[in-house]
Amino acid sequence: MDQEKQPMTRKTTTANEKNGCVKVTIPEDTGVKFTGLSKDELMKIAGTAGWILTRRALLVLFWLGWVGILAGAVVIIEQAPRCKPIPEMNWWNEGPLYQISNVKDFSDRGLKVGTENELRSLLDQAHKKGISIVLNLTPNYEQPSAWFSNATTVAEKLREACKYWIDKGFDGIFMSALGDIVETETWPSIQAIFNKTDGNTKRVLMGSVNGLSMNVDNVSCLLNRSGADLLTIELSDPRKTQEVQNLYSNHLQTSMGWSLSRGTLGTPESIRLFHALLFTLPGTPVFNAGDEMALKAGEKPKKMWDLESPAEKASATTKAVQKDRITARDFFKAFSDLRRRERALLHGEFINLNSSASSLAFLRLWDQSERFITAINWGNDTVPLTLTNSNLPAQAQVRICIDTTNLAVDSMVSLKTFQLGPLQAVLLSFPYAG
């Protein structure tokens, strides 16, 4: 029979047994239980020679391991490449400077600047947006008035004017033609006005030089004598980077800015070549209002606002012009955004790689950061670029370019057989390799 169907045969049953439940009594374990060692027994064993040697050996191993880890960490730190200290950067070194020659051209867009209250409102609103404003305070030296006939008198008046406008809230003063003024006894006291800081904001003293044709040595001398925070230099021929190399080798790039005259910019097609150049040279790029969208000399900045208006009802010519200007502006913005992020472009070293009558290429690098190569072809023919530097890799990545058909962004190109088409500019990059 099945086990569960077998009848109970015991004579005495309990109520639970009748219901099918059985009470089972488990006998106690009669074996020896482990109760561990007593305190006295432990102390007795711990004092034996074997345990004493074991404890000492473990202690020595612990300290040897700890010292080994510490020594390894020190070796790693000592052998790791050192990061170069970042040079002191001020707000005028960090982004492009934008010159507005005629305030009236912007009056329709809310830029009044007439009364003192309107000036204060402009400065306050600009500062809230993180925009610094520099006042062009260049006197007219060619007027017959006696006020302009003596450099010492002019310097004294300039000192009073600089202090007055800085106290009004301007972030700096720009003066052109510094040659005579810096030789006066008053010039050090003018510099002292800008050495003071308002909180964390430093005021900038800026000057300018119109063209490197005046001689690189003279420009270098003016940089030394003036002590200006930034001297903007107008490139008479942007293809001649040797002058840039000479100045860069003798002066801090944070004291140099680069600009181009509106007449040099040429057609909307060529404007992007100059964008690529100014944004990647060592120093601060300086642009005139309208440069970002390839306005020609004499064109009113009002045309800048036309880009925000739809062109569906415009003529084919107007649509084409608007498309070219939007393309130029997007190219400008791409370089501006990249320069702000990359240390090599902000304050990196400058190495000339190739220079000819129609093309140029140079390298920007900083410590262990990404490296950048700027290549520009001003000519009307395709040119092979021989990049002479032993530290260049076999390939580099395209970051920004004009000819996206043949040089797609993010694609890799060979630096050994690199060719650039006519009126083309490209920015390449490659990583630090140790």
CSV table of C-alpha atoms in Angstrom, one decimal:
chain,number,residue,atom,x,y,z
A,1,MET,CA,0.0,0.0,0.0
A,2,ASP,CA,1.1,3.6,-0.5
A,3,GLN,CA,2.8,5.0,2.6
A,4,GLU,CA,0.2,7.7,3.2
A,5,LYS,CA,-2.6,5.0,3.1
A,6,GLN,CA,-1.1,2.7,5.7
A,7,PRO,CA,-3.2,2.6,8.9
A,8,MET,CA,-1.9,3.9,12.2
A,9,THR,CA,-1.0,0.7,14.3
A,10,ARG,CA,0.0,2.4,17.6
A,11,LYS,CA,-2.5,1.8,20.4
A,12,THR,CA,-2.2,5.2,21.9
A,13,THR,CA,-2.7,8.2,19.7
A,14,THR,CA,-3.3,11.9,20.3
A,15,ALA,CA,-5.9,14.1,18.8
A,16,ASN,CA,-3.3,15.4,16.4
A,17,GLU,CA,-2.3,11.9,15.4
A,18,LYS,CA,-5.9,11.2,14.5
A,19,ASN,CA,-5.8,14.1,12.2
A,20,GLY,CA,-2.7,12.8,10.4
A,21,CYS,CA,-0.1,14.8,12.3
A,22,VAL,CA,2.8,13.1,14.1
A,23,LYS,CA,4.8,14.6,16.9
A,24,VAL,CA,8.5,13.8,16.4
A,25,THR,CA,11.0,14.2,19.2
A,26,ILE,CA,14.6,15.0,18.0
A,27,PRO,CA,17.2,13.7,20.5
A,28,GLU,CA,19.8,16.2,21.7
A,29,ASP,CA,23.3,16.1,20.1
A,30,THR,CA,25.4,14.3,22.5
A,31,GLY,CA,28.7,15.3,20.7
A,32,VAL,CA,31.3,17.8,22.0
A,33,LYS,CA,30.4,21.4,21.3
A,34,PHE,CA,33.2,24.0,20.2
A,35,THR,CA,33.2,26.9,22.6
A,36,GLY,CA,36.5,28.6,21.4
A,37,LEU,CA,39.5,29.5,23.5
A,38,SER,CA,39.2,31.5,26.7
A,39,LYS,CA,41.1,34.8,27.2
A,40,ASP,CA,43.8,33.1,29.2
A,41,GLU,CA,44.3,30.4,26.6
A,42,LEU,CA,44.5,33.0,23.8
A,43,MET,CA,47.1,35.1,25.7
A,44,LYS,CA,49.1,32.0,26.4
A,45,ILE,CA,49.2,31.0,22.7
A,46,ALA,CA,49.8,34.5,21.5
A,47,GLY,CA,53.0,34.7,23.5
A,48,THR,CA,54.6,31.6,21.8
A,49,ALA,CA,57.6,32.2,19.5
A,50,GLY,CA,55.8,31.0,16.3
A,51,TRP,CA,52.9,33.6,16.6
A,52,ILE,CA,55.3,36.4,17.5
A,53,LEU,CA,57.4,35.8,14.3
A,54,THR,CA,54.2,35.5,12.2
A,55,ARG,CA,52.9,38.9,13.5
A,56,ARG,CA,56.2,40.6,12.9
A,57,ALA,CA,56.5,39.2,9.4
A,58,LEU,CA,53.0,40.4,8.5
A,59,LEU,CA,53.7,43.8,9.9
A,60,VAL,CA,56.9,44.1,7.9
A,61,LEU,CA,55.1,43.0,4.7
A,62,PHE,CA,52.4,45.6,5.3
A,63,TRP,CA,54.9,48.5,5.6
A,64,LEU,CA,56.9,47.3,2.7
A,65,GLY,CA,53.8,47.2,0.5
A,66,TRP,CA,52.7,50.7,1.7
A,67,VAL,CA,56.2,52.1,1.0
A,68,GLY,CA,56.2,50.4,-2.4
A,69,ILE,CA,52.9,52.0,-3.4
A,70,LEU,CA,54.1,55.4,-2.2
A,71,ALA,CA,57.3,55.1,-4.2
A,72,GLY,CA,55.4,54.0,-7.3
A,73,ALA,CA,53.1,57.0,-7.0
A,74,VAL,CA,56.1,59.3,-6.7
A,75,VAL,CA,57.8,57.8,-9.7
A,76,ILE,CA,54.6,58.1,-11.8
A,77,ILE,CA,54.3,61.7,-10.8
A,78,GLU,CA,57.9,62.5,-11.6
A,79,GLN,CA,57.9,60.8,-15.0
A,80,ALA,CA,54.5,62.3,-16.0
A,81,PRO,CA,54.8,65.2,-18.5
A,82,ARG,CA,54.4,68.6,-16.9
A,83,CYS,CA,51.6,70.9,-17.9
A,84,LYS,CA,52.8,74.3,-19.1
A,85,PRO,CA,51.6,77.2,-17.0
A,86,ILE,CA,48.8,79.0,-18.8
A,87,PRO,CA,49.8,82.6,-19.6
A,88,GLU,CA,47.9,85.5,-18.1
A,89,MET,CA,44.9,86.2,-20.3
A,90,ASN,CA,42.7,89.2,-20.2
A,91,TRP,CA,39.2,89.8,-21.7
A,92,TRP,CA,40.7,91.4,-24.8
A,93,ASN,CA,42.7,88.3,-25.6
A,94,GLU,CA,39.9,85.8,-25.3
A,95,GLY,CA,37.6,86.7,-28.2
A,96,PRO,CA,37.5,88.8,-31.4
A,97,LEU,CA,37.3,92.6,-31.1
A,98,TYR,CA,34.6,94.3,-33.1
A,99,GLN,CA,35.0,97.9,-34.3
A,100,ILE,CA,32.0,100.2,-34.9
A,101,SER,CA,33.4,103.2,-36.8
A,102,ASN,CA,30.1,105.1,-37.1
A,103,VAL,CA,27.5,104.8,-34.3
A,104,LYS,CA,24.9,106.4,-36.5
A,105,ASP,CA,24.9,103.3,-38.7
A,106,PHE,CA,23.5,101.4,-35.8
A,107,SER,CA,21.0,103.9,-34.5
A,108,ASP,CA,18.0,102.1,-36.1
A,109,ARG,CA,18.9,99.1,-34.0
A,110,GLY,CA,18.8,100.9,-30.6
A,111,LEU,CA,22.3,102.2,-30.4
A,112,LYS,CA,21.7,105.9,-29.6
A,113,VAL,CA,24.6,107.1,-27.5
A,114,GLY,CA,23.8,110.7,-27.3
A,115,THR,CA,23.1,111.8,-23.8
A,116,GLU,CA,25.0,110.8,-20.7
A,117,ASN,CA,22.1,108.7,-19.5
A,118,GLU,CA,21.9,106.9,-22.8
A,119,LEU,CA,25.6,106.2,-22.6
A,120,ARG,CA,25.2,104.8,-19.1
A,121,SER,CA,22.3,102.6,-20.2
A,122,LEU,CA,24.4,101.3,-23.1
A,123,LEU,CA,27.3,100.4,-20.8
A,124,ASP,CA,25.1,98.8,-18.2
A,125,GLN,CA,23.3,96.6,-20.8
A,126,ALA,CA,26.5,95.6,-22.5
A,127,HIS,CA,28.2,94.6,-19.2
A,128,LYS,CA,25.1,92.5,-18.2
A,129,LYS,CA,25.7,90.6,-21.5
A,130,GLY,CA,29.4,90.1,-20.8
A,131,ILE,CA,30.4,92.7,-23.5
A,132,SER,CA,33.2,95.1,-22.9
A,133,ILE,CA,33.2,98.5,-24.6
A,134,VAL,CA,36.4,100.5,-25.6
A,135,LEU,CA,36.2,104.1,-26.6
A,136,ASN,CA,38.2,105.4,-29.6
A,137,LEU,CA,39.7,108.6,-28.2
A,138,THR,CA,42.1,109.5,-31.0
A,139,PRO,CA,42.6,113.3,-31.3
A,140,ASN,CA,42.9,114.9,-34.7
A,141,TYR,CA,46.5,115.9,-35.0
A,142,GLU,CA,46.2,117.8,-38.3
A,143,GLN,CA,43.9,120.6,-37.2
A,144,PRO,CA,45.5,124.1,-37.1
A,145,SER,CA,44.2,124.6,-33.5
A,146,ALA,CA,47.0,125.2,-30.9
A,147,TRP,CA,45.5,122.4,-28.8
A,148,PHE,CA,46.9,119.9,-31.4
A,149,SER,CA,50.2,121.6,-32.2
A,150,ASN,CA,52.1,120.4,-29.2
A,151,ALA,CA,52.5,116.7,-28.2
A,152,THR,CA,53.0,117.5,-24.5
A,153,THR,CA,49.7,119.5,-24.4
A,154,VAL,CA,47.9,116.8,-26.3
A,155,ALA,CA,49.2,114.2,-23.8
A,156,GLU,CA,48.0,116.2,-20.8
A,157,LYS,CA,44.5,116.6,-22.3
A,158,LEU,CA,44.4,112.9,-23.2
A,159,ARG,CA,45.3,112.0,-19.6
A,160,GLU,CA,42.3,114.1,-18.4
A,161,ALA,CA,40.0,112.6,-21.0
A,162,CYS,CA,41.1,109.0,-20.3
A,163,LYS,CA,40.4,109.4,-16.6
A,164,TYR,CA,37.0,111.0,-17.3
A,165,TRP,CA,35.7,108.3,-19.6
A,166,ILE,CA,37.1,105.4,-17.6
A,167,ASP,CA,35.3,106.8,-14.6
A,168,LYS,CA,32.1,106.8,-16.7
A,169,GLY,CA,32.4,103.0,-17.1
A,170,PHE,CA,34.3,102.4,-20.3
A,171,ASP,CA,36.4,99.2,-20.3
A,172,GLY,CA,39.3,100.8,-22.1
A,173,ILE,CA,40.6,103.5,-24.4
A,174,PHE,CA,41.8,103.1,-28.0
A,175,MET,CA,44.3,105.6,-29.5
A,176,SER,CA,46.0,105.5,-32.9
A,177,ALA,CA,49.3,107.1,-33.9
A,178,LEU,CA,51.0,106.6,-30.6
A,179,GLY,CA,54.4,107.5,-31.9
A,180,ASP,CA,54.7,111.1,-30.5
A,181,ILE,CA,52.5,110.7,-27.4
A,182,VAL,CA,54.6,107.9,-25.9
A,183,GLU,CA,57.7,110.1,-26.0
A,184,THR,CA,56.2,112.7,-23.7
A,185,GLU,CA,56.7,112.9,-19.9
A,186,THR,CA,53.0,112.6,-19.4
A,187,TRP,CA,52.7,109.1,-21.0
A,188,PRO,CA,53.6,107.1,-17.8
A,189,SER,CA,50.8,108.9,-15.9
A,190,ILE,CA,48.4,107.9,-18.7
A,191,GLN,CA,49.5,104.3,-18.4
A,192,ALA,CA,49.0,104.4,-14.6
A,193,ILE,CA,45.2,105.1,-15.2
A,194,PHE,CA,44.9,101.6,-16.8
A,195,ASN,CA,47.0,99.8,-14.2
A,196,LYS,CA,44.2,100.1,-11.7
A,197,THR,CA,41.4,97.5,-11.6
A,198,ASP,CA,37.8,97.8,-10.8
A,199,GLY,CA,37.1,94.6,-8.9
A,200,ASN,CA,38.1,91.8,-11.2
A,201,THR,CA,37.9,94.0,-14.4
A,202,LYS,CA,41.1,95.4,-15.9
A,203,ARG,CA,40.9,98.4,-18.2
A,204,VAL,CA,42.7,98.1,-21.5
A,205,LEU,CA,45.0,100.7,-23.2
A,206,MET,CA,45.0,100.0,-26.9
A,207,GLY,CA,46.9,101.5,-29.8
A,208,SER,CA,47.2,100.7,-33.5
A,209,VAL,CA,49.8,100.6,-36.3
A,210,ASN,CA,48.6,101.0,-39.9
A,211,GLY,CA,50.5,98.4,-41.9
A,212,LEU,CA,53.7,96.4,-41.3
A,213,SER,CA,55.2,98.3,-44.2
A,214,MET,CA,56.3,100.9,-41.7
A,215,ASN,CA,59.0,98.4,-40.8
A,216,VAL,CA,58.8,95.5,-38.3
A,217,ASP,CA,61.6,96.9,-36.2
A,218,ASN,CA,59.6,100.1,-35.7
A,219,VAL,CA,56.5,98.2,-34.7
A,220,SER,CA,58.6,96.2,-32.3
A,221,CYS,CA,60.1,99.4,-30.9
A,222,LEU,CA,56.6,100.9,-30.4
A,223,LEU,CA,55.5,97.8,-28.6
A,224,ASN,CA,58.3,98.2,-26.2
A,225,ARG,CA,58.1,102.0,-25.7
A,226,SER,CA,54.3,102.4,-25.4
A,227,GLY,CA,53.7,99.6,-22.9
A,228,ALA,CA,50.2,99.3,-24.4
A,229,ASP,CA,48.1,96.3,-23.4
A,230,LEU,CA,47.2,95.6,-27.0
A,231,LEU,CA,48.7,97.0,-30.2
A,232,THR,CA,46.5,96.3,-33.2
A,233,ILE,CA,48.5,95.8,-36.4
A,234,GLU,CA,46.9,96.2,-39.8
A,235,LEU,CA,48.3,93.6,-42.2
A,236,SER,CA,49.2,95.3,-45.5
A,237,ASP,CA,49.8,91.9,-47.2
A,238,PRO,CA,48.3,89.0,-45.3
A,239,ARG,CA,50.4,86.4,-47.3
A,240,LYS,CA,53.6,87.6,-45.6
A,241,THR,CA,53.6,85.7,-42.4
A,242,GLN,CA,57.4,86.2,-41.9
A,243,GLU,CA,56.7,89.6,-40.3
A,244,VAL,CA,54.2,87.8,-37.9
A,245,GLN,CA,56.9,85.3,-37.1
A,246,ASN,CA,59.5,88.0,-36.3
A,247,LEU,CA,57.1,89.9,-34.0
A,248,TYR,CA,55.9,86.7,-32.3
A,249,SER,CA,59.5,85.7,-31.5
A,250,ASN,CA,60.2,88.9,-29.7
A,251,HIS,CA,56.9,89.9,-28.0
A,252,LEU,CA,54.1,88.3,-26.1
A,253,GLN,CA,51.2,87.4,-28.4
A,254,THR,CA,48.8,88.8,-25.8
A,255,SER,CA,50.1,92.3,-26.7
A,256,MET,CA,49.3,92.0,-30.4
A,257,GLY,CA,46.1,92.2,-32.4
A,258,TRP,CA,45.6,91.7,-36.2
A,259,SER,CA,43.3,93.5,-38.5
A,260,LEU,CA,42.8,94.0,-42.3
A,261,SER,CA,41.6,97.1,-44.1
A,262,ARG,CA,38.1,96.8,-45.7
A,263,GLY,CA,39.8,97.4,-49.1
A,264,THR,CA,41.9,94.3,-48.6
A,265,LEU,CA,39.0,92.0,-48.0
A,266,GLY,CA,37.9,91.8,-51.6
A,267,THR,CA,35.0,89.6,-52.7
A,268,PRO,CA,32.6,87.5,-50.4
A,269,GLU,CA,34.4,84.4,-51.8
A,270,SER,CA,37.8,85.6,-50.4
A,271,ILE,CA,36.5,87.0,-47.1
A,272,ARG,CA,36.6,83.6,-45.6
A,273,LEU,CA,40.3,83.3,-46.3
A,274,PHE,CA,40.9,86.3,-44.1
A,275,HIS,CA,38.6,84.9,-41.4
A,276,ALA,CA,40.7,81.8,-41.3
A,277,LEU,CA,43.9,83.8,-41.1
A,278,LEU,CA,42.9,86.3,-38.4
A,279,PHE,CA,41.2,83.8,-36.1
A,280,THR,CA,44.3,81.5,-36.1
A,281,LEU,CA,47.2,83.9,-36.0
A,282,PRO,CA,48.9,84.4,-32.6
A,283,GLY,CA,47.2,87.4,-31.0
A,284,THR,CA,43.7,89.0,-30.9
A,285,PRO,CA,41.7,89.1,-34.2
A,286,VAL,CA,40.1,92.6,-34.8
A,287,PHE,CA,37.2,93.0,-37.2
A,288,ASN,CA,35.2,95.9,-38.5
A,289,ALA,CA,31.4,95.9,-38.4
A,290,GLY,CA,30.3,93.9,-41.4
A,291,ASP,CA,33.4,91.9,-41.9
A,292,GLU,CA,31.6,88.8,-40.6
A,293,MET,CA,29.3,88.9,-43.6
A,294,ALA,CA,31.7,90.2,-46.2
A,295,LEU,CA,30.4,93.8,-46.5
A,296,LYS,CA,32.4,95.7,-49.1
A,297,ALA,CA,34.0,99.1,-48.5
A,298,GLY,CA,31.2,101.8,-48.5
A,299,GLU,CA,28.4,99.4,-47.8
A,300,LYS,CA,26.2,100.3,-44.9
A,301,PRO,CA,26.0,97.9,-42.0
A,302,LYS,CA,22.2,98.2,-42.3
A,303,LYS,CA,22.5,95.3,-44.8
A,304,MET,CA,23.4,93.1,-41.9
A,305,TRP,CA,19.9,93.2,-40.7
A,306,ASP,CA,18.6,92.1,-44.1
A,307,LEU,CA,19.9,88.6,-43.3
A,308,GLU,CA,17.2,88.2,-40.7
A,309,SER,CA,14.4,89.0,-43.2
A,310,PRO,CA,13.0,86.2,-45.5
A,311,ALA,CA,14.1,86.5,-49.1
A,312,GLU,CA,11.2,84.6,-50.8
A,313,LYS,CA,10.0,87.6,-52.7
A,314,ALA,CA,13.5,89.0,-53.5
A,315,SER,CA,15.1,88.7,-56.9
A,316,ALA,CA,17.5,85.9,-57.8
A,317,THR,CA,20.5,88.2,-57.4
A,318,THR,CA,19.4,89.3,-54.0
A,319,LYS,CA,18.8,85.8,-52.9
A,320,ALA,CA,22.3,84.8,-54.1
A,321,VAL,CA,23.9,87.7,-52.3
A,322,GLN,CA,22.0,86.9,-49.1
A,323,LYS,CA,23.1,83.2,-49.3
A,324,ASP,CA,26.8,84.2,-49.7
A,325,ARG,CA,26.6,86.5,-46.7
A,326,ILE,CA,24.9,83.9,-44.5
A,327,THR,CA,27.7,81.4,-45.6
A,328,ALA,CA,30.4,83.9,-44.7
A,329,ARG,CA,28.7,84.6,-41.3
A,330,ASP,CA,28.4,80.9,-40.5
A,331,PHE,CA,32.1,80.4,-41.4
A,332,PHE,CA,33.0,83.3,-39.1
A,333,LYS,CA,31.0,81.9,-36.3
A,334,ALA,CA,32.6,78.5,-36.6
A,335,PHE,CA,36.1,79.9,-36.2
A,336,SER,CA,35.0,82.2,-33.4
A,337,ASP,CA,33.5,79.3,-31.4
A,338,LEU,CA,36.4,77.0,-31.9
A,339,ARG,CA,39.0,79.6,-31.0
A,340,ARG,CA,37.2,80.3,-27.7
A,341,ARG,CA,37.5,76.6,-26.7
A,342,GLU,CA,41.0,75.6,-27.9
A,343,ARG,CA,44.1,76.6,-26.0
A,344,ALA,CA,46.4,76.1,-29.0
A,345,LEU,CA,44.4,78.8,-30.9
A,346,LEU,CA,44.0,81.1,-27.9
A,347,HIS,CA,47.7,81.3,-26.8
A,348,GLY,CA,49.6,78.5,-28.5
A,349,GLU,CA,52.9,78.5,-30.2
A,350,PHE,CA,53.2,79.7,-33.8
A,351,ILE,CA,55.3,77.7,-36.3
A,352,ASN,CA,55.5,78.6,-40.0
A,353,LEU,CA,55.2,75.5,-42.2
A,354,ASN,CA,54.9,76.8,-45.7
A,355,SER,CA,54.9,80.3,-47.3
A,356,SER,CA,54.9,81.2,-51.0
A,357,ALA,CA,53.6,84.0,-53.2
A,358,SER,CA,50.1,82.4,-53.3
A,359,SER,CA,49.8,80.2,-50.3
A,360,LEU,CA,50.8,79.7,-46.7
A,361,ALA,CA,50.5,77.2,-43.9
A,362,PHE,CA,51.3,77.4,-40.2
A,363,LEU,CA,51.0,75.3,-37.0
A,364,ARG,CA,49.5,76.3,-33.7
A,365,LEU,CA,50.2,74.1,-30.7
A,366,TRP,CA,50.0,74.2,-26.9
A,367,ASP,CA,51.5,71.7,-24.5
A,368,GLN,CA,49.4,68.5,-24.6
A,369,SER,CA,46.3,70.1,-26.3
A,370,GLU,CA,45.0,69.5,-29.8
A,371,ARG,CA,47.3,70.8,-32.6
A,372,PHE,CA,46.0,72.9,-35.5
A,373,ILE,CA,47.2,73.6,-39.0
A,374,THR,CA,45.9,76.5,-41.0
A,375,ALA,CA,46.4,76.3,-44.8
A,376,ILE,CA,45.3,79.0,-47.2
A,377,ASN,CA,45.6,79.3,-51.0
A,378,TRP,CA,45.1,82.9,-52.3
A,379,GLY,CA,45.8,81.9,-55.9
A,380,ASN,CA,43.7,80.8,-58.8
A,381,ASP,CA,45.4,77.4,-59.2
A,382,THR,CA,45.6,74.3,-57.0
A,383,VAL,CA,48.8,74.2,-55.1
A,384,PRO,CA,50.6,71.3,-53.4
A,385,LEU,CA,51.6,72.2,-49.8
A,386,THR,CA,54.9,70.8,-48.5
A,387,LEU,CA,54.6,71.0,-44.8
A,388,THR,CA,58.1,71.0,-43.3
A,389,ASN,CA,58.0,69.8,-39.7
A,390,SER,CA,59.2,66.6,-38.3
A,391,ASN,CA,56.6,66.3,-35.6
A,392,LEU,CA,53.6,66.3,-38.0
A,393,PRO,CA,51.6,63.0,-38.2
A,394,ALA,CA,50.8,61.2,-41.5
A,395,GLN,CA,47.2,62.4,-41.4
A,396,ALA,CA,45.1,65.2,-39.9
A,397,GLN,CA,41.4,65.8,-39.4
A,398,VAL,CA,39.4,68.5,-41.3
A,399,ARG,CA,37.8,70.8,-38.7
A,400,ILE,CA,36.6,73.8,-40.8
A,401,CYS,CA,36.9,74.4,-44.5
A,402,ILE,CA,35.4,76.2,-47.5
A,403,ASP,CA,35.5,73.4,-50.0
A,404,THR,CA,33.3,70.9,-48.1
A,405,THR,CA,32.8,68.9,-51.3
A,406,ASN,CA,36.4,67.8,-51.6
A,407,LEU,CA,37.3,68.2,-47.9
A,408,ALA,CA,34.4,67.0,-45.9
A,409,VAL,CA,34.4,68.2,-42.2
A,410,ASP,CA,35.7,65.4,-39.9
A,411,SER,CA,37.4,63.5,-42.7
A,412,MET,CA,41.1,62.5,-42.6
A,413,VAL,CA,43.6,63.9,-45.1
A,414,SER,CA,47.2,62.9,-45.8
A,415,LEU,CA,49.7,65.6,-44.9
A,416,LYS,CA,52.4,64.1,-47.2
A,417,THR,CA,50.4,64.6,-50.4
A,418,PHE,CA,48.2,67.5,-49.4
A,419,GLN,CA,46.9,69.8,-52.1
A,420,LEU,CA,44.6,72.9,-51.7
A,421,GLY,CA,42.3,74.2,-54.4
A,422,PRO,CA,42.2,77.9,-55.6
A,423,LEU,CA,40.8,80.4,-53.1
A,424,GLN,CA,40.5,77.8,-50.4
A,425,ALA,CA,41.2,77.7,-46.7
A,426,VAL,CA,41.1,74.8,-44.3
A,427,LEU,CA,41.7,74.2,-40.6
A,428,LEU,CA,43.2,70.8,-39.7
A,429,SER,CA,43.8,69.2,-36.3
A,430,PHE,CA,45.6,66.3,-34.8
A,431,PRO,CA,46.1,65.1,-31.2
A,432,TYR,CA,49.1,65.4,-29.0
A,433,ALA,CA,51.2,62.2,-29.4
A,434,GLY,CA,53.7,62.6,-26.6
